[in-house]
Short mmCIF file of C-alpha atoms in Angstrom, two decimals:
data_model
loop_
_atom_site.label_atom_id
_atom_site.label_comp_id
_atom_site.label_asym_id
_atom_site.label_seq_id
_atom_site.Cartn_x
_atom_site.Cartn_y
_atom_site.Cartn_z
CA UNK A 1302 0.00 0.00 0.00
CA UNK A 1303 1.09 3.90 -0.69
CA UNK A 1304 0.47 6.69 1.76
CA UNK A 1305 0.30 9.94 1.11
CA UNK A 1306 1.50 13.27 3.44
CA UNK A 1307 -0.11 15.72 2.46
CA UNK A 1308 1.01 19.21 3.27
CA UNK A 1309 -0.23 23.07 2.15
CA UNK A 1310 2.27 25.21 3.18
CA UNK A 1311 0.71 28.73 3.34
CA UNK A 1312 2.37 32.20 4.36
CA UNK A 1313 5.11 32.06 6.52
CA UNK A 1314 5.20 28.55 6.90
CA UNK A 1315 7.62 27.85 4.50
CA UNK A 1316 10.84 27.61 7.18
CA UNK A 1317 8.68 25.56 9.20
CA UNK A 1318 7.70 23.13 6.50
CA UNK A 1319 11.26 22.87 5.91
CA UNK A 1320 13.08 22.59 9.55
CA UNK A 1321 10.34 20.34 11.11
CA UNK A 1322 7.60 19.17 9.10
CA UNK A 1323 9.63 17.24 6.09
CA UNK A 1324 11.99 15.91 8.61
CA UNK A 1325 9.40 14.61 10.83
CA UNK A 1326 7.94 12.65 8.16
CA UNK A 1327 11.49 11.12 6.64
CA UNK A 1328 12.33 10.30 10.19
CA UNK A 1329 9.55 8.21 10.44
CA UNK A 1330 9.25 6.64 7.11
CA UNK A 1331 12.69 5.69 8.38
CA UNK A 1332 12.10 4.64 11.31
CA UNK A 1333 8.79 1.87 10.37
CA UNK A 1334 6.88 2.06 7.64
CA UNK A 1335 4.08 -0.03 9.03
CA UNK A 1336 1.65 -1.60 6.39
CA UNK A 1337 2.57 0.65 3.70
CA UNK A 1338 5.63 0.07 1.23
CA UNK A 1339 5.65 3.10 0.30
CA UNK A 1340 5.42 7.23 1.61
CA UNK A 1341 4.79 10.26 -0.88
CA UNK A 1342 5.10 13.56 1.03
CA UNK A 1343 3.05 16.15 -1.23
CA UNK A 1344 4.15 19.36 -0.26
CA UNK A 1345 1.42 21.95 -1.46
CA UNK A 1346 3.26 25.46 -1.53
CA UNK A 1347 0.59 28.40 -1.17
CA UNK A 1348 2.83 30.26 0.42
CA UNK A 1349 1.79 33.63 -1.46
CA UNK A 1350 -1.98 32.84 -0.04
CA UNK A 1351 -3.35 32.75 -4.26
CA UNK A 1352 -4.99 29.18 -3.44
CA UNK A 1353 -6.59 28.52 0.00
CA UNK A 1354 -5.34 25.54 2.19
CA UNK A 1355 -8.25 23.30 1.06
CA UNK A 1356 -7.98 24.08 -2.69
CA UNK A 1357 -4.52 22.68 -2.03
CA UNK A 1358 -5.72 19.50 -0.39
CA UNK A 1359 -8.13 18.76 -2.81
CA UNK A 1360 -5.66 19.11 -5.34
CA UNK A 1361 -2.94 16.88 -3.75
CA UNK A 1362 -6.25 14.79 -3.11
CA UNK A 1363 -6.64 14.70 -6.88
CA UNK A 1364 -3.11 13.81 -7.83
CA UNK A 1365 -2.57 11.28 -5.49
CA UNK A 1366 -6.06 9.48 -6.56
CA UNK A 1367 -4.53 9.61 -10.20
CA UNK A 1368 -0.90 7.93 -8.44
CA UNK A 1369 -2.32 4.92 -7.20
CA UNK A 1370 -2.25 6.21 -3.27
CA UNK A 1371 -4.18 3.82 -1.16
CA UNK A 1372 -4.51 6.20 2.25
CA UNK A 1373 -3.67 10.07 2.60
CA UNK A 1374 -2.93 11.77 6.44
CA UNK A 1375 -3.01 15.43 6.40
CA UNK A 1376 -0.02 17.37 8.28
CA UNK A 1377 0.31 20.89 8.10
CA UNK A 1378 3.14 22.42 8.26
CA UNK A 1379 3.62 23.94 11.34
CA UNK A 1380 3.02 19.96 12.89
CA UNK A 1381 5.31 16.88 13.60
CA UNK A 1382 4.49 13.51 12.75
CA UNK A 1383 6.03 10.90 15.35
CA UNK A 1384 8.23 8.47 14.90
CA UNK A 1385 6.21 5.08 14.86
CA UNK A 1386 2.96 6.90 13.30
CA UNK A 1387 3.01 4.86 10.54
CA UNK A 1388 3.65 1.69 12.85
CA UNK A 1389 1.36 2.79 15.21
CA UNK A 1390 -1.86 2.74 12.22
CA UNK A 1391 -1.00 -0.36 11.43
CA UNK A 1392 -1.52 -2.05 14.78
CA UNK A 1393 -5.14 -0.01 14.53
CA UNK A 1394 -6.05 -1.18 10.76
CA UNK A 1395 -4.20 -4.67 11.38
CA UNK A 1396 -6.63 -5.02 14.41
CA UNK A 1397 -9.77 -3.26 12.66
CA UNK A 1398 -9.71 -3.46 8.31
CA UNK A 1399 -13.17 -2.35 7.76
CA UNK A 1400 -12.40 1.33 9.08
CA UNK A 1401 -11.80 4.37 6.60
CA UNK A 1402 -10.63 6.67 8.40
CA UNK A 1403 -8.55 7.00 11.79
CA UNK A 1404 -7.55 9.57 14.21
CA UNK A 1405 -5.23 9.26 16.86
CA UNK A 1406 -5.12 11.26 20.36
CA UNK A 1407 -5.03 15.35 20.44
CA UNK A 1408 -1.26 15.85 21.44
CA UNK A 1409 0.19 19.64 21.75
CA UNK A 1410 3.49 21.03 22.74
CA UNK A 1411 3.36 22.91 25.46
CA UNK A 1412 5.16 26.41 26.33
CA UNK A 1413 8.50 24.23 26.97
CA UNK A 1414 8.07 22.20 23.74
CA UNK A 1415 7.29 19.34 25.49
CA UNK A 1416 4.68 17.34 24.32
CA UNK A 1417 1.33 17.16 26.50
CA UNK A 1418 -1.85 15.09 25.82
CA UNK A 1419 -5.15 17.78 25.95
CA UNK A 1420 -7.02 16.95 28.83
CA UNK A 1421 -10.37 15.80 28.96
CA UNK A 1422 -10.50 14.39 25.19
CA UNK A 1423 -11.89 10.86 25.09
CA UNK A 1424 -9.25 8.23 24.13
CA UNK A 1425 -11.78 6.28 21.98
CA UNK A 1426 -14.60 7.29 19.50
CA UNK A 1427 -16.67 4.71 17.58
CA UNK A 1428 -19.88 6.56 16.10
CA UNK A 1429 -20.99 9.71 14.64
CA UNK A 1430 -22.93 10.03 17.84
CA UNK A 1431 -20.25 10.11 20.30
CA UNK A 1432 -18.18 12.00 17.70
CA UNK A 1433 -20.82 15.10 18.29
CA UNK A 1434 -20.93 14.24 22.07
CA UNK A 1435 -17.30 16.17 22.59
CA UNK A 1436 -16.24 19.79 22.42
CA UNK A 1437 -14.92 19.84 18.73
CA UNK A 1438 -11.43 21.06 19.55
CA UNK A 1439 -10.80 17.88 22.36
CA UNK A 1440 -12.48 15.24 19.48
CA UNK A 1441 -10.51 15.26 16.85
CA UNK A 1442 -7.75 17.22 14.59
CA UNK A 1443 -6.91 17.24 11.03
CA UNK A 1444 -4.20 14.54 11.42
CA UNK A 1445 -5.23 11.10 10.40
CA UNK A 1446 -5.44 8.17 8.39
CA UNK A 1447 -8.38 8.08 5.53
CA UNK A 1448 -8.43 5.82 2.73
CA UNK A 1449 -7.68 8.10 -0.96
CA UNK A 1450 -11.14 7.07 -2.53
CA UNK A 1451 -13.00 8.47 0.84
CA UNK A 1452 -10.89 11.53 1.22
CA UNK A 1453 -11.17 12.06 -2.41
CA UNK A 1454 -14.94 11.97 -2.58
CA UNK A 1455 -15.55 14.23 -0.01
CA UNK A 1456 -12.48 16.89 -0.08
CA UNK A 1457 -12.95 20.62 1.30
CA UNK A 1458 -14.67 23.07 1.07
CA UNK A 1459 -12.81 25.69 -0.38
CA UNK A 1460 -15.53 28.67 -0.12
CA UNK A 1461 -14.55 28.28 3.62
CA UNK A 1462 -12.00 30.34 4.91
CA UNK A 1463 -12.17 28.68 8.31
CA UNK A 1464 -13.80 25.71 9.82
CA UNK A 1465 -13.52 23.45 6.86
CA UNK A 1466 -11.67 21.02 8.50
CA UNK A 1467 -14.85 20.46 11.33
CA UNK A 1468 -17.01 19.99 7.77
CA UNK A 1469 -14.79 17.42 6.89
CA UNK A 1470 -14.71 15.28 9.91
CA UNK A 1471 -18.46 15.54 10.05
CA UNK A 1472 -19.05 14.26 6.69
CA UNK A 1473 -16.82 11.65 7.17
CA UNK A 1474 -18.42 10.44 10.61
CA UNK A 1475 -22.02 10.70 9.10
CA UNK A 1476 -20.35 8.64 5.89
CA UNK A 1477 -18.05 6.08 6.46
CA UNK A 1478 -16.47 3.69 9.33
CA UNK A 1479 -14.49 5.93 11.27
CA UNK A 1480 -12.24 5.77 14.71
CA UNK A 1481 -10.57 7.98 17.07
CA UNK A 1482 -7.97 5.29 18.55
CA UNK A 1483 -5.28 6.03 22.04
CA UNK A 1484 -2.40 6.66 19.45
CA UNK A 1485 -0.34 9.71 18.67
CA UNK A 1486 0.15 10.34 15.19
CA UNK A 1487 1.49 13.97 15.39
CA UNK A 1488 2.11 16.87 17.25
CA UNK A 1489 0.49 19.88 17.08
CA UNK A 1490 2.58 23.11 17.52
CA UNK A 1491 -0.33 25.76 19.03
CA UNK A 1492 0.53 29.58 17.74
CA UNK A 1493 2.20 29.04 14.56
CA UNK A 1494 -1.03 29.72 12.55
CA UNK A 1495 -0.25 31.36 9.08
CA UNK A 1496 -0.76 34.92 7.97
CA UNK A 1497 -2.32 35.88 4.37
CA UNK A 1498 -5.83 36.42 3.20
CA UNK A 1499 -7.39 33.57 3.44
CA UNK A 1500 -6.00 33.41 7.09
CA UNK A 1501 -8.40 33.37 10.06
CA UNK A 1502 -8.17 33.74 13.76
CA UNK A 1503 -9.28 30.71 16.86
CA UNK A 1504 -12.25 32.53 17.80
CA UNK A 1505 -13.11 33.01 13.68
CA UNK A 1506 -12.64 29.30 13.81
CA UNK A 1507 -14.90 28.70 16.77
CA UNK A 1508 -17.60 30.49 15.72
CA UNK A 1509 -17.89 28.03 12.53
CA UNK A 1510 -17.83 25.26 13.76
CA UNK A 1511 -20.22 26.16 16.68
CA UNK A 1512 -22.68 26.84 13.91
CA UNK A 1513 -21.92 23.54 12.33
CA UNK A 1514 -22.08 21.74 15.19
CA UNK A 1515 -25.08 22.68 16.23
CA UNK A 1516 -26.92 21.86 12.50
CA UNK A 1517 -25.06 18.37 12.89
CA UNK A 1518 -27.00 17.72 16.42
CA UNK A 1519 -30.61 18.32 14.69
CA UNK A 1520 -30.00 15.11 12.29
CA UNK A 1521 -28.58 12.63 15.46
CA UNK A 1522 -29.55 11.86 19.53
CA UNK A 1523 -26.37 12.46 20.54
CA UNK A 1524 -25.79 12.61 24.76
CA UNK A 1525 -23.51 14.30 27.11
CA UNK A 1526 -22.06 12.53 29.97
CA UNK A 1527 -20.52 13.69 33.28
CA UNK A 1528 -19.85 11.91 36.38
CA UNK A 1529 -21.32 13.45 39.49
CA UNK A 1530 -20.28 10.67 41.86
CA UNK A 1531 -23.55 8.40 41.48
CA UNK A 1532 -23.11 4.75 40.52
CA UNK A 1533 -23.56 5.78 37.32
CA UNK A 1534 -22.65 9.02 34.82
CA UNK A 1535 -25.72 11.45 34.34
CA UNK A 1536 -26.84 11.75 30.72
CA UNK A 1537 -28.33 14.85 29.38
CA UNK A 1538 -29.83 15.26 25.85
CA UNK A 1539 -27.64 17.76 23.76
CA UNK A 1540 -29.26 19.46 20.80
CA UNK A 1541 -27.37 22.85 20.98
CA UNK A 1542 -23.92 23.34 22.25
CA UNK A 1543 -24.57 27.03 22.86
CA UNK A 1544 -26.87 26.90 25.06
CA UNK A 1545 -26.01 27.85 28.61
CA UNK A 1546 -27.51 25.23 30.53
CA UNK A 1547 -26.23 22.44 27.62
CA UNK A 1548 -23.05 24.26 27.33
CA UNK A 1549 -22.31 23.45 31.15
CA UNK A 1550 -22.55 19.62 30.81
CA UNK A 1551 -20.28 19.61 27.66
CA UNK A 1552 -18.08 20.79 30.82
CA UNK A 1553 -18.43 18.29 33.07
CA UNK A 1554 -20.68 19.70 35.27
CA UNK A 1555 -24.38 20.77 36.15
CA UNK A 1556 -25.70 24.37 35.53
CA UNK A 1557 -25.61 26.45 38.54
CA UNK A 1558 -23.73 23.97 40.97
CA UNK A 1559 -23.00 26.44 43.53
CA UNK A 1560 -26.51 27.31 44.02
CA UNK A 1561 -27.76 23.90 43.86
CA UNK A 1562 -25.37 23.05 46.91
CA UNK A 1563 -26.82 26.12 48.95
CA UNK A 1564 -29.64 24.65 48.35
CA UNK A 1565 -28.32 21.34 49.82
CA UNK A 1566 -27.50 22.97 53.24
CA UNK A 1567 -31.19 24.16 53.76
CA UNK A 1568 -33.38 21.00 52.69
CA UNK A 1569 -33.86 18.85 56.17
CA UNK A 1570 -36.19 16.04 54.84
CA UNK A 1571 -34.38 12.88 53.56
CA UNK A 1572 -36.47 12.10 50.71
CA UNK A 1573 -38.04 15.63 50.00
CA UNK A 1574 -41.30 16.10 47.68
CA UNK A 1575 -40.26 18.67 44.99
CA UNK A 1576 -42.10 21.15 42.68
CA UNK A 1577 -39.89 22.49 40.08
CA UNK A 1578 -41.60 25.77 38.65
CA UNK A 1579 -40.18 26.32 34.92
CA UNK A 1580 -38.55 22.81 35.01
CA UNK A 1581 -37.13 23.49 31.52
CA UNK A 1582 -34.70 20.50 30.26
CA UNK A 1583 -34.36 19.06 33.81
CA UNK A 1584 -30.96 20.04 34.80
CA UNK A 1585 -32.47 20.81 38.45
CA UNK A 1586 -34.81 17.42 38.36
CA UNK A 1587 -32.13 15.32 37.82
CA UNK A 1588 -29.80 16.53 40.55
CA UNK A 1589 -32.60 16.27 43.20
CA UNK A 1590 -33.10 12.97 42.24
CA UNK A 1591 -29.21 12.17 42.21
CA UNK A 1592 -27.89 14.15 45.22
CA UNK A 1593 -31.33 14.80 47.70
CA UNK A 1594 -32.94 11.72 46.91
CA UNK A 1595 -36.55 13.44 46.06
CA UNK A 1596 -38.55 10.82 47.06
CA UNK A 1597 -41.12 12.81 44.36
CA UNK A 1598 -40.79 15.80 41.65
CA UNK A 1599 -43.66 17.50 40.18
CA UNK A 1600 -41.99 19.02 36.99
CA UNK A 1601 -44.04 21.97 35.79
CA UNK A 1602 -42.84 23.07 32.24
CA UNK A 1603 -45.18 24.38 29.63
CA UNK A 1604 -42.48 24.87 26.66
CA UNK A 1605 -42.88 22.35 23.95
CA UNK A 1606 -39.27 22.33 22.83
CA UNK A 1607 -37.61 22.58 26.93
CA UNK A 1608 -40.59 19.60 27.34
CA UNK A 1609 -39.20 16.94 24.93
CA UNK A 1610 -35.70 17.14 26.24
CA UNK A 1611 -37.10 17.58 30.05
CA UNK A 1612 -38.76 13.85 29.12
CA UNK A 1613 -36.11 12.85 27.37
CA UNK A 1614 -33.50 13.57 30.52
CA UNK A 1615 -35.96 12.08 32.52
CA UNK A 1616 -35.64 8.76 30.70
CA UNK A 1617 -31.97 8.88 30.21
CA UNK A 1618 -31.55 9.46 33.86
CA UNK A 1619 -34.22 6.15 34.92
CA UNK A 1620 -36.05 9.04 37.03
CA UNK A 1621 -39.52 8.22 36.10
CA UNK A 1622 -40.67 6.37 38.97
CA UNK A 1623 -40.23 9.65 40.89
CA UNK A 1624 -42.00 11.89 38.69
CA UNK A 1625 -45.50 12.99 38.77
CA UNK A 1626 -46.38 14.39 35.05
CA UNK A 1627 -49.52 16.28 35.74
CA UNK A 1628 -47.66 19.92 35.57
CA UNK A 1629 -45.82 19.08 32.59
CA UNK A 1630 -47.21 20.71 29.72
CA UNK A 1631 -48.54 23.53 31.55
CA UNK A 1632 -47.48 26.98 33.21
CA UNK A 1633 -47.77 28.31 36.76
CA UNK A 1634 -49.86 30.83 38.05
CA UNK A 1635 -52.12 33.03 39.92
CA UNK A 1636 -54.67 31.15 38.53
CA UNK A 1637 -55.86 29.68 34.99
CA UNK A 1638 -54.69 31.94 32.18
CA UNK A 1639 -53.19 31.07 28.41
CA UNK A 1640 -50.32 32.26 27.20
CA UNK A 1641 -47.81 32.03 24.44
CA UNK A 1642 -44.30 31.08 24.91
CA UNK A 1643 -41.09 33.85 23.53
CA UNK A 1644 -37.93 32.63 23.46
CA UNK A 1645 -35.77 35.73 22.68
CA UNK A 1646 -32.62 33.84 23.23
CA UNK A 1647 -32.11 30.74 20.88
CA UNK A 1648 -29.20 29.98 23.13
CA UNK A 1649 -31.04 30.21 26.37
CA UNK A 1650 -34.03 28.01 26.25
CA UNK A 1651 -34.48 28.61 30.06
CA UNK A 1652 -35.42 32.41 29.52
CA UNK A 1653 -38.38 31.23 27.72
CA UNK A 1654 -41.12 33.97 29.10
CA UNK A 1655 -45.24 33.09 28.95
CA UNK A 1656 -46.71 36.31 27.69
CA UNK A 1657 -50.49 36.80 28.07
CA UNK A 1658 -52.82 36.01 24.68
CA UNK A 1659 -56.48 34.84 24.92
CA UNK A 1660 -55.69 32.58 22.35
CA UNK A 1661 -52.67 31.25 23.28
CA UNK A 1662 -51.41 27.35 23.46
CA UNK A 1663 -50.49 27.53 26.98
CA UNK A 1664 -52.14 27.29 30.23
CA UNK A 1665 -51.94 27.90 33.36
CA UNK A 1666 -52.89 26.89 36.73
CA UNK A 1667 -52.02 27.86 40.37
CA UNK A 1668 -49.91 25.71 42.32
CA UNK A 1669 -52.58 25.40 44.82
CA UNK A 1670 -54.88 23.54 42.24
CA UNK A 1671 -52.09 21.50 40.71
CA UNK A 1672 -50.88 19.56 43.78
CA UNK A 1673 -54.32 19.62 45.78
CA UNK A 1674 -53.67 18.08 49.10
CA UNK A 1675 -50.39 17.19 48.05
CA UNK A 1676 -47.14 17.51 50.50
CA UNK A 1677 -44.70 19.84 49.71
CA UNK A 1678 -41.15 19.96 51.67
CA UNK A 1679 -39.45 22.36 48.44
CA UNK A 1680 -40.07 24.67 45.45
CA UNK A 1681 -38.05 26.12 43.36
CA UNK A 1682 -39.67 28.74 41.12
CA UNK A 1683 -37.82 30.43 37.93
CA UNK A 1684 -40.97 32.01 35.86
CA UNK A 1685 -38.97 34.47 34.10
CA UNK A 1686 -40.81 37.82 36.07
CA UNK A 1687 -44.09 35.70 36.86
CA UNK A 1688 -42.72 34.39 39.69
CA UNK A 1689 -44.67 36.72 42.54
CA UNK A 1690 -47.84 35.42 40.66
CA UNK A 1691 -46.87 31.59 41.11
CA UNK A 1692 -46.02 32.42 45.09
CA UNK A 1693 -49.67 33.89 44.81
CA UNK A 1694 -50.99 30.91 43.39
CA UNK A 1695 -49.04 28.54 46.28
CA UNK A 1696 -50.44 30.44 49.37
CA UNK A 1697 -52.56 27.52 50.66
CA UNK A 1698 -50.36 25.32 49.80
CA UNK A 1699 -46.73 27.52 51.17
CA UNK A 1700 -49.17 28.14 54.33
CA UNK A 1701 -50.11 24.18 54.92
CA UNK A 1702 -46.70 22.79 54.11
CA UNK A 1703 -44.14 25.61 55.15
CA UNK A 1704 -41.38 24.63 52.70
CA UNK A 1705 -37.97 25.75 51.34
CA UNK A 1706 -38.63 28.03 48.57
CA UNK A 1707 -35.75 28.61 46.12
CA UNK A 1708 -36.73 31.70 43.77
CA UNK A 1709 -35.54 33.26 40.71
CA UNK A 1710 -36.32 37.44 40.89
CA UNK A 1711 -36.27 39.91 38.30
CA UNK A 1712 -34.38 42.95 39.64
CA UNK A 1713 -37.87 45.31 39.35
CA UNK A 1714 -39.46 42.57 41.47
CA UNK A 1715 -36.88 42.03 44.18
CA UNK A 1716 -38.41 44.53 46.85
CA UNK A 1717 -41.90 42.93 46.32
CA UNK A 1718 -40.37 39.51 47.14
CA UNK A 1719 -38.32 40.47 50.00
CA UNK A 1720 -40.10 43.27 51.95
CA UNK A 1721 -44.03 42.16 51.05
CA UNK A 1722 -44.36 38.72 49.89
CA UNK A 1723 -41.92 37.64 52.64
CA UNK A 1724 -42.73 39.45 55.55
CA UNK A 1725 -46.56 38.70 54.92
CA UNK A 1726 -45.87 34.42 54.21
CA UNK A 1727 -43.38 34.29 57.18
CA UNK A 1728 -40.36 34.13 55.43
CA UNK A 1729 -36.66 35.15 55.50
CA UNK A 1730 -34.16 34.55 52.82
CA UNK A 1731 -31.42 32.71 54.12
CA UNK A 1732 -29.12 32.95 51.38
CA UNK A 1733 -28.67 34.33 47.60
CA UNK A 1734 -26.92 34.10 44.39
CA UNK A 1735 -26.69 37.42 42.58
CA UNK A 1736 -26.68 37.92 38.84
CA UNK A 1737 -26.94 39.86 36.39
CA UNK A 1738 -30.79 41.23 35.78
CA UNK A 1739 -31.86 38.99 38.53
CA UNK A 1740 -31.27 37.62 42.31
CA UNK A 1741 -31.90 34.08 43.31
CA UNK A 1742 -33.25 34.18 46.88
CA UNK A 1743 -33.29 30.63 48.90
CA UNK A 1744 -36.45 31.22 51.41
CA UNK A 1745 -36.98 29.34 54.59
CA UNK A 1746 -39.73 30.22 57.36
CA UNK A 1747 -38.93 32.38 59.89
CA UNK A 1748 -39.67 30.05 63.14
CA UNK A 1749 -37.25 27.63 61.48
CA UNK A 1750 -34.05 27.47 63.38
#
């Protein structure tokens, strides 16, 4: 078999090409070969910026179809193949034929020119799935393995001036058998980008393939998984990366952790009944199932599009024996009103806002008529500026069951919570988390200790 380096080499990246690219790719044809008998490096100069890196690819994709090339790995010039690369793909493809295309582990050097492994990339990646499951730059880089007739087929696009690369890996994933394998192919050197005008920046870059990712997430289920010290990882349904709430599992970690464990400190009840006002995807359901052991959650959510993930989440999560549906689908209230829902923010889904229309697809009902005789111990409430009309709707209930009563506040609100809906329910706020247009008050009565 023939492999094929190929290389653009684009403004000031010519010295580079020549002082450590090339020789990191003699050294190791030199040092193993692996399954191939022969290596073609295709250096692609653009170094006066006329072409475009991926009109150069394509064309050294071209030419080396014509040549008889069996796979192509892309390195650009500023990067370092290792030694055993080509040894090291053929202990994957010796192990694995059917795959077309392979990537190895993200490996940078670092500020010493050592190299360093990027944390928290997966070592492994089998589907297209779990391919759109990472943060694109800790999946997978433009160094790897692809067979020519693949790579040839589906080339770049060269109206791109950035994020081309992410459009390739994503066609290839939805396309063909691909891999990301614990390997290191090459080395990427961070900061050496070229110059020239078809150059672009990391955060022009970022902004692609954000877009791109997101349109790739509408056509799969794909998942994001974090531990949080349970017996098993939580899995939340991810559908836009840009989201804030989504954004924060793609990190690891639940949105709004450090007011979730204030809350923690104040709930006394060992498996506490929960209603969770504006619900949205579930972020908040699932860690009072995981970490308070909510014995049962009423999930009130009346936004069709927060709704199908919030059941979703549910499901993921095995939470359903400790849900009680009947709030989900509708809004809370003073009373029984219909609204519509506006979503000004496509990536914030939870500042979804009900506005008033006597024709709209959403009702309403007060707390006090959704749970009945039902025991409360906790309710958190985040209504987007409603929320004074959903504690108006809970006063039997807030009066009968004296619970814990997280709250989200719009700033014009906040003396109406604190000085009159407080001081005539019995409250006192016992903690807070400030933000920007609005104050999150944690509410306990006041004869509690």
């Amino acid at each position: 078999m023939i492999c094929a380096i190929i290389t653009p080499i684009g403004p000031g990246h010519e010295t580079l090409f020549q002082q450590v690219c090339a020789p990191s790719v003699a050294q190791a044809e030199a040092w193993n070969r692996g399954p191939f008998a022969e290596i073609r490096h295709y250096a692609m100069d653009d170094t006066q910026g006329r072409h475009g890196r991926s009109a150069r690819r394509n064309e050294a994709l071209q030419r080396a179809q014509a040549e008889g090339v069996d796979w192509v790995f892309f390195l650009d010039a500023d990067d370092i193949l290792t030694p055993n690369a080509f040894e090291a793909f053929g202990r994957v493809i010796e192990a694995e034929p059917d795959l077309e295309a392979v990537w190895g582990l993200i490996c940078t050097l670092d500020s010493g020119g050592e190299p360093q492994l990027r944390e928290g990339q997966p070592e492994r990646i089998d589907t297209r799935e779990a391919f759109l499951s990472v943060q694109p730059y800790n999946a997978v880089q433009i160094g790897g393995f692809f067979r020519m007739a693949l790579a040839a087929r589906v080339g770049f696009d060269t109206a791109m001036d950035t994020g081309e690369d992410y459009k390739f890996y994503c066609q290839l994933w939805a396309e063909a058998r691909c891999a990301k394998r614990p390997e290191i192919f090459f080395v990427n050197q961070r900061g050496q980008h070229s110059t020239g005008p078809r150059s672009a920046t990391g955060a022009d870059w970022a902004r692609s393939v954000q877009q791109q990712w997101k349109a790739q997430l509408a056509e799969v289920t794909a998942w994001a998984e974090f531990d949080d010290g349970g017996e098993a990882p939580v899995r939340m349904r991810l559908t836009n990366p840009g989201d804030l709430i989504q954004a924060s599992y793609l990190q690891g970690r639940y949105f709004e952790t450090d007011s979730l464990e204030k809350l923690k400190k104040l709930i006394e009840s060992p498996a506490p009944r929960i209603v969770e006002v504006g619900a949205n995807i579930g972020n908040h359901v699932v860690w009072y199932a995981r970490h308070l052991g909510a014995s049962k959650i009423y999930p009130v959510e009346p936004n069709p599009e927060a709704l199908a993930l919030l059941d979703a989440n549910i499901a993921a999560n095995g939470l359903s024996d400790v849900i009680d549906r009947r709030g989900m689908g509708l809004g809370a209230g003073a009373g029984e009103g219909r609204f519509v829902a506006e979503t000004a923010d496509a990536d914030n889904l939870g500042a979804t806002r009900l506005v008033a229309a006597e024709d709209g697809g959403i009702e309403t009902r007060s707390l006090d008529a959704l749970l009945g005789e039902d025991r409360v111990d906790f309710i958190k409430i985040d209504a987007e500026g409603m929320e004074l009309e959903v504690l108006d709707g809970a006063a039997e209930l807030i009066a009968r069951d004296r619970p814990v009563i997280w709250v989200e506040v719009l700033r014009p609100n906040v003396m109406g919570f604190v000085q009159n809906w407080c001081r005539k329910a019995g409250y006192r706020v016992a903690d807070s988390t400030p933000y920007r247009n609005t104050m999150d008050y944690f509410a306990v009565p006041k004869d509690r200790p």
